[in-house]
mmCIF file of C-alpha atoms and ligand atoms in Angstrom:
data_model
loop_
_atom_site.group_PDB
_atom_site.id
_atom_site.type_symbol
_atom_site.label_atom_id
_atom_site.label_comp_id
_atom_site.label_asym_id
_atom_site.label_seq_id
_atom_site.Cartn_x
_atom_site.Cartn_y
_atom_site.Cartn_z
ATOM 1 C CA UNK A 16 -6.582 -3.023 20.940
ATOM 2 C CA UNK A 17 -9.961 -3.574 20.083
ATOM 3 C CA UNK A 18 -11.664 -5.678 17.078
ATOM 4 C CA UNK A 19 -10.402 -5.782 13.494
ATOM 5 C CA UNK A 20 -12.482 -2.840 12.097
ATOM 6 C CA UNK A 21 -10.789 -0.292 14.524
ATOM 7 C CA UNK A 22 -7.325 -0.820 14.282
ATOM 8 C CA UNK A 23 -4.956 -0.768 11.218
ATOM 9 C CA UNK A 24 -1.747 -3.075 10.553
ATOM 10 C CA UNK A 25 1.477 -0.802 9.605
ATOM 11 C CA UNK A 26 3.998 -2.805 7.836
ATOM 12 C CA UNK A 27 7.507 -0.887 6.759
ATOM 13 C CA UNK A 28 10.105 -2.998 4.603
ATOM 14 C CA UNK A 29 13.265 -2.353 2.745
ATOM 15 C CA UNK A 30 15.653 -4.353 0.523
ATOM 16 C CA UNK A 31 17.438 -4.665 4.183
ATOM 17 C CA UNK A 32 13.997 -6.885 5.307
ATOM 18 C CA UNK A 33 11.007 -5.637 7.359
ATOM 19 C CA UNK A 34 12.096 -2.854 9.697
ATOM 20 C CA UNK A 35 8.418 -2.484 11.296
ATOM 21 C CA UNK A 36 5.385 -4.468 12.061
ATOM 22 C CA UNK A 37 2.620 -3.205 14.270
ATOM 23 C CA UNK A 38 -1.146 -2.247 14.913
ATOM 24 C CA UNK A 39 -2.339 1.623 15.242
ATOM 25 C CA UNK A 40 -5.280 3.620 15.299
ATOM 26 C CA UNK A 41 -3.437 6.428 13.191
ATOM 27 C CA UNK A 42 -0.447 6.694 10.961
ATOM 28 C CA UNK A 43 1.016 9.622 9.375
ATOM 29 C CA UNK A 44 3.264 9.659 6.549
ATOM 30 C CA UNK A 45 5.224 12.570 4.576
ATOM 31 C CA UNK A 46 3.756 11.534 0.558
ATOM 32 C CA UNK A 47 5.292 13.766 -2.095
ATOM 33 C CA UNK A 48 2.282 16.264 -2.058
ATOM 34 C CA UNK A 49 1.679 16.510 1.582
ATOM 35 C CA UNK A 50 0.954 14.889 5.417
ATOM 36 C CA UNK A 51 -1.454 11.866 4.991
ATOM 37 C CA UNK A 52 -3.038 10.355 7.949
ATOM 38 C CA UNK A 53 -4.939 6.801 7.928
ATOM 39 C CA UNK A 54 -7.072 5.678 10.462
ATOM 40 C CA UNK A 55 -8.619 2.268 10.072
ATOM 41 C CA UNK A 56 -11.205 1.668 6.930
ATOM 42 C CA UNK A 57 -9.263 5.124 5.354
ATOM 43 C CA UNK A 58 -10.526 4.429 1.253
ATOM 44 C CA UNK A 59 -7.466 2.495 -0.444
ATOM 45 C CA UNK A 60 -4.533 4.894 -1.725
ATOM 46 C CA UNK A 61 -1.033 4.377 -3.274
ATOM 47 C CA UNK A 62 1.204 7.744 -2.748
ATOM 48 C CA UNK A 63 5.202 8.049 -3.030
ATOM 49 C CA UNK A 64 6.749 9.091 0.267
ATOM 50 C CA UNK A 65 8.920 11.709 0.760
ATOM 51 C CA UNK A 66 12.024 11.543 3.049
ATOM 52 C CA UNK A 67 10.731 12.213 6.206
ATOM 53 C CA UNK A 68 9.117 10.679 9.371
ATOM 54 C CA UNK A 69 6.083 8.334 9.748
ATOM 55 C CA UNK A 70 4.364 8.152 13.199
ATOM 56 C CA UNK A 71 2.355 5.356 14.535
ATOM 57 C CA UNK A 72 0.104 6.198 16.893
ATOM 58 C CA UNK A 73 0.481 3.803 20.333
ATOM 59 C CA UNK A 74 -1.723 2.503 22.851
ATOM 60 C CA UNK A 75 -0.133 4.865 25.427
ATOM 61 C CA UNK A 76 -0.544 8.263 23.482
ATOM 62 C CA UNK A 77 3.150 8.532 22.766
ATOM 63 C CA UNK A 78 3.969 7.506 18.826
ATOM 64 C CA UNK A 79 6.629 5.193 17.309
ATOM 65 C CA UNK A 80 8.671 7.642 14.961
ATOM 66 C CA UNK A 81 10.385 6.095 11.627
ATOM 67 C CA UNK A 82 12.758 7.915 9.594
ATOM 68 C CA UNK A 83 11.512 6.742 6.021
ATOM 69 C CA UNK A 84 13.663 7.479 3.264
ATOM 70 C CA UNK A 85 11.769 7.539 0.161
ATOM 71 C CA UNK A 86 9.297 4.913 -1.472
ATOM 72 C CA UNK A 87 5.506 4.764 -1.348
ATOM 73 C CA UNK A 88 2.708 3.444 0.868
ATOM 74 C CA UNK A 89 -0.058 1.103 -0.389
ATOM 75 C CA UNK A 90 -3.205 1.320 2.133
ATOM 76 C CA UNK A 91 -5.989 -1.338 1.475
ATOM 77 C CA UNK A 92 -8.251 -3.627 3.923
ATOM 78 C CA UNK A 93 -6.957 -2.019 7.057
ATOM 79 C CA UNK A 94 -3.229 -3.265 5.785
ATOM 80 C CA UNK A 95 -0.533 -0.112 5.309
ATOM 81 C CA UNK A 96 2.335 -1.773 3.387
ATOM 82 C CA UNK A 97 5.248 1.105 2.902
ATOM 83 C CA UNK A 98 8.121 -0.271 0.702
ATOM 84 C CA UNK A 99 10.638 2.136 1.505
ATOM 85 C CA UNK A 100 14.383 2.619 -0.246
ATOM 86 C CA UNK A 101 15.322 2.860 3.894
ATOM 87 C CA UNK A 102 14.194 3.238 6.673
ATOM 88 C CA UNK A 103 15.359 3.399 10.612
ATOM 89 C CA UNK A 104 13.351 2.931 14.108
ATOM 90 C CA UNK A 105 13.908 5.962 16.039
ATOM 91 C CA UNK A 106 16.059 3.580 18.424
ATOM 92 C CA UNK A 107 18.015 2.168 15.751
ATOM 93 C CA UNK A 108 19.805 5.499 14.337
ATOM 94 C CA UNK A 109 23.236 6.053 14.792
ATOM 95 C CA UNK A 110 23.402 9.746 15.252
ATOM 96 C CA UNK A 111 26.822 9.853 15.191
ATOM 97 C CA UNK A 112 27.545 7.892 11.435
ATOM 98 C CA UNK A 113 23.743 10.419 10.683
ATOM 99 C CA UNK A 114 26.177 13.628 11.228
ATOM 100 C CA UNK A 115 29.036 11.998 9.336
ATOM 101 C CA UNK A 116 26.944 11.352 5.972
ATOM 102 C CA UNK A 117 25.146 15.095 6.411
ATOM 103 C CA UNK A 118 28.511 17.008 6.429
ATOM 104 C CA UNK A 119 29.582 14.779 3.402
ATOM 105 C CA UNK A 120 26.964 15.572 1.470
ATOM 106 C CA UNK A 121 27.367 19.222 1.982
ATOM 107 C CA UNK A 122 30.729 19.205 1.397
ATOM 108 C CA UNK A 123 29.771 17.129 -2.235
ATOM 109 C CA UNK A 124 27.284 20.048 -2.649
ATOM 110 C CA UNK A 125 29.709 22.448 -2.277
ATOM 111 C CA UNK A 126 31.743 20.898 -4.866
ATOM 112 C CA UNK A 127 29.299 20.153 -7.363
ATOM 113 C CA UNK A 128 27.840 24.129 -7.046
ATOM 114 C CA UNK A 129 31.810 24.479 -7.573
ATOM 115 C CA UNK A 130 31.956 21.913 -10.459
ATOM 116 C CA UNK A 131 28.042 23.046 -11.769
ATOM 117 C CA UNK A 132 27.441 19.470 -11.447
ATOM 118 C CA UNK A 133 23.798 19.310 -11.758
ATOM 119 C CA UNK A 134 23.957 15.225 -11.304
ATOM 120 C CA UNK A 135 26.402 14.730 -8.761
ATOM 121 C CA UNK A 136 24.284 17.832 -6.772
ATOM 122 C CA UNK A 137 20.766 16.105 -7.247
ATOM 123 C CA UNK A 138 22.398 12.531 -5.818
ATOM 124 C CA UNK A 139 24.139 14.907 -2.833
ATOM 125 C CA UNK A 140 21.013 16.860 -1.959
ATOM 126 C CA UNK A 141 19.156 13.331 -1.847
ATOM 127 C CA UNK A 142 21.809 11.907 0.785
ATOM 128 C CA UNK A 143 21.902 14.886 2.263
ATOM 129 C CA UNK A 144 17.928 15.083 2.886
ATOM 130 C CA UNK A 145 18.347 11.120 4.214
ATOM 131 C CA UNK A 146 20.887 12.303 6.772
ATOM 132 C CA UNK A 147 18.797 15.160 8.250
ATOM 133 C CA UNK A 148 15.797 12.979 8.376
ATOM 134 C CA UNK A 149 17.760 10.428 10.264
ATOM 135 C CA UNK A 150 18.764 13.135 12.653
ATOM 136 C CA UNK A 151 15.602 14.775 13.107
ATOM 137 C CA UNK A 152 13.684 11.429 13.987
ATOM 138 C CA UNK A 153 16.552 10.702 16.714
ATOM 139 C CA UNK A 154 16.439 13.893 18.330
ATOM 140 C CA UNK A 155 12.770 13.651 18.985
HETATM 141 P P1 ATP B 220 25.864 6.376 5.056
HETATM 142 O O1 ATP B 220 26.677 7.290 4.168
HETATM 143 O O2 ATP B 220 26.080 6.632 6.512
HETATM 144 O O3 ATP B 220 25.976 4.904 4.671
HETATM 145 P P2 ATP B 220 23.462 6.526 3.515
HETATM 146 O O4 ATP B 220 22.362 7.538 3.546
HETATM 147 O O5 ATP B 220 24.272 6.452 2.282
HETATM 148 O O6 ATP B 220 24.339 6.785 4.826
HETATM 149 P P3 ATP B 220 21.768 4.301 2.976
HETATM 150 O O7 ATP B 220 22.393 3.849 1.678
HETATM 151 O O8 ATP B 220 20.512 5.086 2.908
HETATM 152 O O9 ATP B 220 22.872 5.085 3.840
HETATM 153 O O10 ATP B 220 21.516 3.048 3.930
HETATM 154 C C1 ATP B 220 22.342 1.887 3.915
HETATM 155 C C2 ATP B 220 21.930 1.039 5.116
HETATM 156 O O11 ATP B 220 22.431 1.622 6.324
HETATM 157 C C3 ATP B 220 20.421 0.920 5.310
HETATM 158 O O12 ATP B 220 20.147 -0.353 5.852
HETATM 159 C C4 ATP B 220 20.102 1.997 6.332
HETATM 160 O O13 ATP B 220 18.942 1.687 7.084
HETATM 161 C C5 ATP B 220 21.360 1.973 7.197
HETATM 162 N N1 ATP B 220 21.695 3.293 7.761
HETATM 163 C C6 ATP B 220 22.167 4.343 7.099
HETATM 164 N N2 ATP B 220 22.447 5.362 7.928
HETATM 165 C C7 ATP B 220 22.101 4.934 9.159
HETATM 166 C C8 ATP B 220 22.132 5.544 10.461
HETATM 167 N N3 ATP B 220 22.570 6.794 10.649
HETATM 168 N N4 ATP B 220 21.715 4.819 11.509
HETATM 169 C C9 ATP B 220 21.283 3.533 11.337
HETATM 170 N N5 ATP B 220 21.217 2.911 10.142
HETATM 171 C C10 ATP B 220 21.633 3.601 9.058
#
């Protein structure tokens, strides 16, 4: 990559530790009002992140996918910090434990519709939305 100025540093950390530390020319993130991409000396911004994907831009062309699950993304001096509640390396999902947790969370929606549990059906849906993140980003 070339000098400072044209590359940004994309840090991604969790209660877990850091799950991702690299430098891009782009980086895309799901916020919770839309697709934001920053390219190096983007203006500072602080936006919470929805569950979904962020994509980091290689040297090759191809991207590093992340499933991010939920937290926000603080972009200042070329530095993206996202402090997420999760988050998985495409590489690093099991697919397998991914399907397990979505059909438990339907089957907890079902019973909460069942139960008009608005609580337990909000905290369901949320899992739920994790899971199929998870399994999108590994079947890429
Ligand atoms: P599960 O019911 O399978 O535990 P969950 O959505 O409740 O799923 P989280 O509480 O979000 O799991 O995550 C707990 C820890 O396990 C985190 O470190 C997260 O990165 C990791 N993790 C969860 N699901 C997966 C997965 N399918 N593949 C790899 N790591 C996972």
């Amino acid at each position: 990559m070339a000098d400072n100025q044209s590359v940004l540093t994309v840090s991604i950390v969790t209660p877990d530790g850091k799950v991702y530390d690299g430098q891009t020319s782009l980086l895309v993130v799901k916020t919770t009002t839309g697709e934001l991409g920053i390219m190096p000396n983007h203006v500072p911004v602080i936006a919470s992140l929805a569950v979904d994907e962020a994509r980091v831009l290689r040297d090759d062309g191809n991207k590093n996918e992340i499933a991010v699950n939920g937290g926000f993304i603080e972009f200042s001096d070329n530095v993206a910090t996202i402090v997420a509640d999760s988050a998985e390396k495409q590489g690093d999902i099991d697919v397998t434990r991914a399907e397990g947790a979505r059909k438990r969370a339907e089957e907890r929606i079902r019973k909460a519709k069942e139960a008009q549990d608005s609580d337990s059906m909000r905290r369901a849906e949320v899992a739920l939305r994790r899971a199929i993140n998870r399994i999108n980003v590994a079947n890429k």
